[in-house]
Amino acid sequence: MNYFQVTTIKRLLEHKKGYLYLASLWTLLIAYLCLTDFNKLPTIEISGLDKSVHFILHFIFTLLWYLYVKSTIKLKWSIAFVVLLDVVYGSLIEVGQAFFTITRKADVIDILANSVGTSAAVIVIYVFPRLFKRGYLN
């Protein structure tokens, strides 16, 4: 192997590790934000803020995990796999809120907000496929 082949392979591996690192970090952030007691912090009363946060968290979750799955596993149904991953993860977080926290409660509307965020990410992936091809985000 020559120098250019080695550096190209290293760059590809860095992207894959970077996507995995970001997606894993984001997944942990979601768990922390959804399972931690924030009652002692000052609150801002904005209607629908909680649902907007769920939308944004799962929108980014879907994009990051899609980038990782697409760059490493190369599944034919990468988007379907990531959507399933998001639905299961979001549902587990809600179950965790119901059973493992005192100050939080499970909410079906949160799962709906998660799903809308995931759906919006899928639409972005399909409408702007150039963003996810080599040279932009990949």
PDB file of C-alpha atoms in Angstrom:
ATOM      1  CA  MET A   1       0.000   0.000   0.000  1.00  0.00           C
ATOM      2  CA  ASN A   2       1.223   3.453  -0.767  1.00  0.00           C
ATOM      3  CA  TYR A   3       0.988   6.595   1.368  1.00  0.00           C
ATOM      4  CA  PHE A   4      -2.163   7.930  -0.336  1.00  0.00           C
ATOM      5  CA  GLN A   5      -4.056   4.683   0.114  1.00  0.00           C
ATOM      6  CA  VAL A   6      -3.128   4.538   3.802  1.00  0.00           C
ATOM      7  CA  THR A   7      -4.135   8.152   4.460  1.00  0.00           C
ATOM      8  CA  THR A   8      -7.403   7.695   2.567  1.00  0.00           C
ATOM      9  CA  ILE A   9      -8.273   4.632   4.646  1.00  0.00           C
ATOM     10  CA  LYS A  10      -7.371   6.493   7.845  1.00  0.00           C
ATOM     11  CA  ARG A  11      -9.631   9.397   6.882  1.00  0.00           C
ATOM     12  CA  LEU A  12     -12.526   7.047   6.161  1.00  0.00           C
ATOM     13  CA  LEU A  13     -12.062   5.328   9.513  1.00  0.00           C
ATOM     14  CA  GLU A  14     -11.933   8.693  11.278  1.00  0.00           C
ATOM     15  CA  HIS A  15     -15.288   9.658   9.768  1.00  0.00           C
ATOM     16  CA  LYS A  16     -16.828   6.376  10.859  1.00  0.00           C
ATOM     17  CA  LYS A  17     -15.448   6.738  14.375  1.00  0.00           C
ATOM     18  CA  GLY A  18     -16.538  10.359  14.440  1.00  0.00           C
ATOM     19  CA  TYR A  19     -20.095   9.489  13.458  1.00  0.00           C
ATOM     20  CA  LEU A  20     -20.210   6.711  16.055  1.00  0.00           C
ATOM     21  CA  TYR A  21     -18.780   9.027  18.706  1.00  0.00           C
ATOM     22  CA  LEU A  22     -21.266  11.821  17.954  1.00  0.00           C
ATOM     23  CA  ALA A  23     -24.251   9.463  17.713  1.00  0.00           C
ATOM     24  CA  SER A  24     -23.329   7.717  20.966  1.00  0.00           C
ATOM     25  CA  LEU A  25     -22.773  11.015  22.753  1.00  0.00           C
ATOM     26  CA  TRP A  26     -26.124  12.307  21.496  1.00  0.00           C
ATOM     27  CA  THR A  27     -27.844   9.102  22.647  1.00  0.00           C
ATOM     28  CA  LEU A  28     -26.387   9.517  26.137  1.00  0.00           C
ATOM     29  CA  LEU A  29     -27.379  13.190  26.180  1.00  0.00           C
ATOM     30  CA  ILE A  30     -30.978  12.256  25.409  1.00  0.00           C
ATOM     31  CA  ALA A  31     -30.985   9.729  28.261  1.00  0.00           C
ATOM     32  CA  TYR A  32     -29.512  12.279  30.648  1.00  0.00           C
ATOM     33  CA  LEU A  33     -31.929  15.051  29.695  1.00  0.00           C
ATOM     34  CA  CYS A  34     -34.971  12.780  29.802  1.00  0.00           C
ATOM     35  CA  LEU A  35     -34.174  10.897  33.014  1.00  0.00           C
ATOM     36  CA  THR A  36     -32.687  13.648  35.199  1.00  0.00           C
ATOM     37  CA  ASP A  37     -34.577  15.715  37.750  1.00  0.00           C
ATOM     38  CA  PHE A  38     -34.628  19.341  36.647  1.00  0.00           C
ATOM     39  CA  ASN A  39     -37.257  20.526  39.151  1.00  0.00           C
ATOM     40  CA  LYS A  40     -34.723  22.628  41.079  1.00  0.00           C
ATOM     41  CA  LEU A  41     -33.800  24.652  38.019  1.00  0.00           C
ATOM     42  CA  PRO A  42     -35.751  27.766  37.068  1.00  0.00           C
ATOM     43  CA  THR A  43     -38.494  26.987  34.587  1.00  0.00           C
ATOM     44  CA  ILE A  44     -39.571  28.825  31.485  1.00  0.00           C
ATOM     45  CA  GLU A  45     -43.240  28.466  30.670  1.00  0.00           C
ATOM     46  CA  ILE A  46     -43.452  28.234  26.896  1.00  0.00           C
ATOM     47  CA  SER A  47     -46.311  26.255  25.457  1.00  0.00           C
ATOM     48  CA  GLY A  48     -45.090  23.172  23.598  1.00  0.00           C
ATOM     49  CA  LEU A  49     -41.427  23.647  24.531  1.00  0.00           C
ATOM     50  CA  ASP A  50     -41.118  20.090  25.865  1.00  0.00           C
ATOM     51  CA  LYS A  51     -42.493  18.604  22.651  1.00  0.00           C
ATOM     52  CA  SER A  52     -40.215  20.827  20.561  1.00  0.00           C
ATOM     53  CA  VAL A  53     -37.229  19.563  22.535  1.00  0.00           C
ATOM     54  CA  HIS A  54     -38.291  15.957  21.907  1.00  0.00           C
ATOM     55  CA  PHE A  55     -38.658  16.752  18.197  1.00  0.00           C
ATOM     56  CA  ILE A  56     -35.152  18.276  17.977  1.00  0.00           C
ATOM     57  CA  LEU A  57     -33.489  15.550  20.053  1.00  0.00           C
ATOM     58  CA  HIS A  58     -34.848  12.751  17.881  1.00  0.00           C
ATOM     59  CA  PHE A  59     -34.386  14.646  14.616  1.00  0.00           C
ATOM     60  CA  ILE A  60     -30.650  14.914  15.343  1.00  0.00           C
ATOM     61  CA  PHE A  61     -30.557  11.355  16.767  1.00  0.00           C
ATOM     62  CA  THR A  62     -31.886   9.996  13.480  1.00  0.00           C
ATOM     63  CA  LEU A  63     -29.471  12.016  11.323  1.00  0.00           C
ATOM     64  CA  LEU A  64     -26.400  11.050  13.362  1.00  0.00           C
ATOM     65  CA  TRP A  65     -27.209   7.351  13.538  1.00  0.00           C
ATOM     66  CA  TYR A  66     -28.095   7.327   9.834  1.00  0.00           C
ATOM     67  CA  LEU A  67     -24.693   8.815   8.982  1.00  0.00           C
ATOM     68  CA  TYR A  68     -22.972   6.154  11.067  1.00  0.00           C
ATOM     69  CA  VAL A  69     -24.997   3.211   9.762  1.00  0.00           C
ATOM     70  CA  LYS A  70     -24.677   4.401   6.174  1.00  0.00           C
ATOM     71  CA  SER A  71     -20.903   4.868   6.459  1.00  0.00           C
ATOM     72  CA  THR A  72     -20.115   1.560   8.164  1.00  0.00           C
ATOM     73  CA  ILE A  73     -22.748  -1.125   7.884  1.00  0.00           C
ATOM     74  CA  LYS A  74     -24.129  -0.016   4.510  1.00  0.00           C
ATOM     75  CA  LEU A  75     -27.478  -1.678   5.063  1.00  0.00           C
ATOM     76  CA  LYS A  76     -29.870  -1.638   2.152  1.00  0.00           C
ATOM     77  CA  TRP A  77     -32.532  -0.430   4.534  1.00  0.00           C
ATOM     78  CA  SER A  78     -30.363   1.930   6.631  1.00  0.00           C
ATOM     79  CA  ILE A  79     -33.151   4.437   7.131  1.00  0.00           C
ATOM     80  CA  ALA A  80     -35.635   1.776   8.255  1.00  0.00           C
ATOM     81  CA  PHE A  81     -33.065   0.378  10.702  1.00  0.00           C
ATOM     82  CA  VAL A  82     -32.392   3.824  12.185  1.00  0.00           C
ATOM     83  CA  VAL A  83     -36.114   4.640  12.442  1.00  0.00           C
ATOM     84  CA  LEU A  84     -36.695   1.369  14.277  1.00  0.00           C
ATOM     85  CA  LEU A  85     -33.721   2.127  16.539  1.00  0.00           C
ATOM     86  CA  ASP A  86     -35.157   5.563  17.323  1.00  0.00           C
ATOM     87  CA  VAL A  87     -38.662   4.296  18.055  1.00  0.00           C
ATOM     88  CA  VAL A  88     -37.342   1.590  20.380  1.00  0.00           C
ATOM     89  CA  TYR A  89     -34.938   3.986  22.121  1.00  0.00           C
ATOM     90  CA  GLY A  90     -37.560   6.714  22.536  1.00  0.00           C
ATOM     91  CA  SER A  91     -40.050   4.207  23.922  1.00  0.00           C
ATOM     92  CA  LEU A  92     -37.461   2.810  26.358  1.00  0.00           C
ATOM     93  CA  ILE A  93     -36.730   6.327  27.588  1.00  0.00           C
ATOM     94  CA  GLU A  94     -40.435   6.863  28.260  1.00  0.00           C
ATOM     95  CA  VAL A  95     -40.636   3.525  30.105  1.00  0.00           C
ATOM     96  CA  GLY A  96     -37.577   4.602  32.082  1.00  0.00           C
ATOM     97  CA  GLN A  97     -39.321   7.838  33.015  1.00  0.00           C
ATOM     98  CA  ALA A  98     -42.334   5.876  34.229  1.00  0.00           C
ATOM     99  CA  PHE A  99     -40.476   3.306  36.308  1.00  0.00           C
ATOM    100  CA  PHE A 100     -37.097   4.758  37.291  1.00  0.00           C
ATOM    101  CA  THR A 101     -37.765   8.411  38.071  1.00  0.00           C
ATOM    102  CA  ILE A 102     -39.917  10.110  40.645  1.00  0.00           C
ATOM    103  CA  THR A 103     -40.155  13.555  39.063  1.00  0.00           C
ATOM    104  CA  ARG A 104     -40.794  12.453  35.480  1.00  0.00           C
ATOM    105  CA  LYS A 105     -43.689  10.600  33.928  1.00  0.00           C
ATOM    106  CA  ALA A 106     -44.175   8.728  30.681  1.00  0.00           C
ATOM    107  CA  ASP A 107     -46.159  10.547  28.031  1.00  0.00           C
ATOM    108  CA  VAL A 108     -47.518   9.097  24.803  1.00  0.00           C
ATOM    109  CA  ILE A 109     -47.425  12.584  23.260  1.00  0.00           C
ATOM    110  CA  ASP A 110     -43.642  12.623  23.859  1.00  0.00           C
ATOM    111  CA  ILE A 111     -43.367   9.439  21.807  1.00  0.00           C
ATOM    112  CA  LEU A 112     -45.430  11.135  19.095  1.00  0.00           C
ATOM    113  CA  ALA A 113     -43.096  14.175  19.176  1.00  0.00           C
ATOM    114  CA  ASN A 114     -40.109  11.814  18.939  1.00  0.00           C
ATOM    115  CA  SER A 115     -41.679  10.127  15.915  1.00  0.00           C
ATOM    116  CA  VAL A 116     -42.407  13.441  14.213  1.00  0.00           C
ATOM    117  CA  GLY A 117     -38.765  14.452  14.697  1.00  0.00           C
ATOM    118  CA  THR A 118     -37.631  11.137  13.254  1.00  0.00           C
ATOM    119  CA  SER A 119     -40.014  11.491  10.313  1.00  0.00           C
ATOM    120  CA  ALA A 120     -38.728  14.996   9.612  1.00  0.00           C
ATOM    121  CA  ALA A 121     -35.160  13.663   9.566  1.00  0.00           C
ATOM    122  CA  VAL A 122     -36.171  10.931   7.107  1.00  0.00           C
ATOM    123  CA  ILE A 123     -37.772  13.562   4.877  1.00  0.00           C
ATOM    124  CA  VAL A 124     -34.557  15.618   4.999  1.00  0.00           C
ATOM    125  CA  ILE A 125     -32.528  12.517   4.091  1.00  0.00           C
ATOM    126  CA  TYR A 126     -34.771  11.813   1.089  1.00  0.00           C
ATOM    127  CA  VAL A 127     -35.293  15.403  -0.058  1.00  0.00           C
ATOM    128  CA  PHE A 128     -31.633  16.435   0.279  1.00  0.00           C
ATOM    129  CA  PRO A 129     -29.715  13.239  -0.542  1.00  0.00           C
ATOM    130  CA  ARG A 130     -26.742  15.267  -1.780  1.00  0.00           C
ATOM    131  CA  LEU A 131     -26.030  16.296   1.812  1.00  0.00           C
ATOM    132  CA  PHE A 132     -25.463  12.676   2.735  1.00  0.00           C
ATOM    133  CA  LYS A 133     -23.245  11.752  -0.192  1.00  0.00           C
ATOM    134  CA  ARG A 134     -19.484  11.879  -0.194  1.00  0.00           C
ATOM    135  CA  GLY A 135     -18.152  15.405   0.067  1.00  0.00           C
ATOM    136  CA  TYR A 136     -20.767  17.025   2.279  1.00  0.00           C
ATOM    137  CA  LEU A 137     -21.484  15.193   5.521  1.00  0.00           C
ATOM    138  CA  ASN A 138     -19.852  11.944   4.568  1.00  0.00           C
TER     139      ASN A 138
END
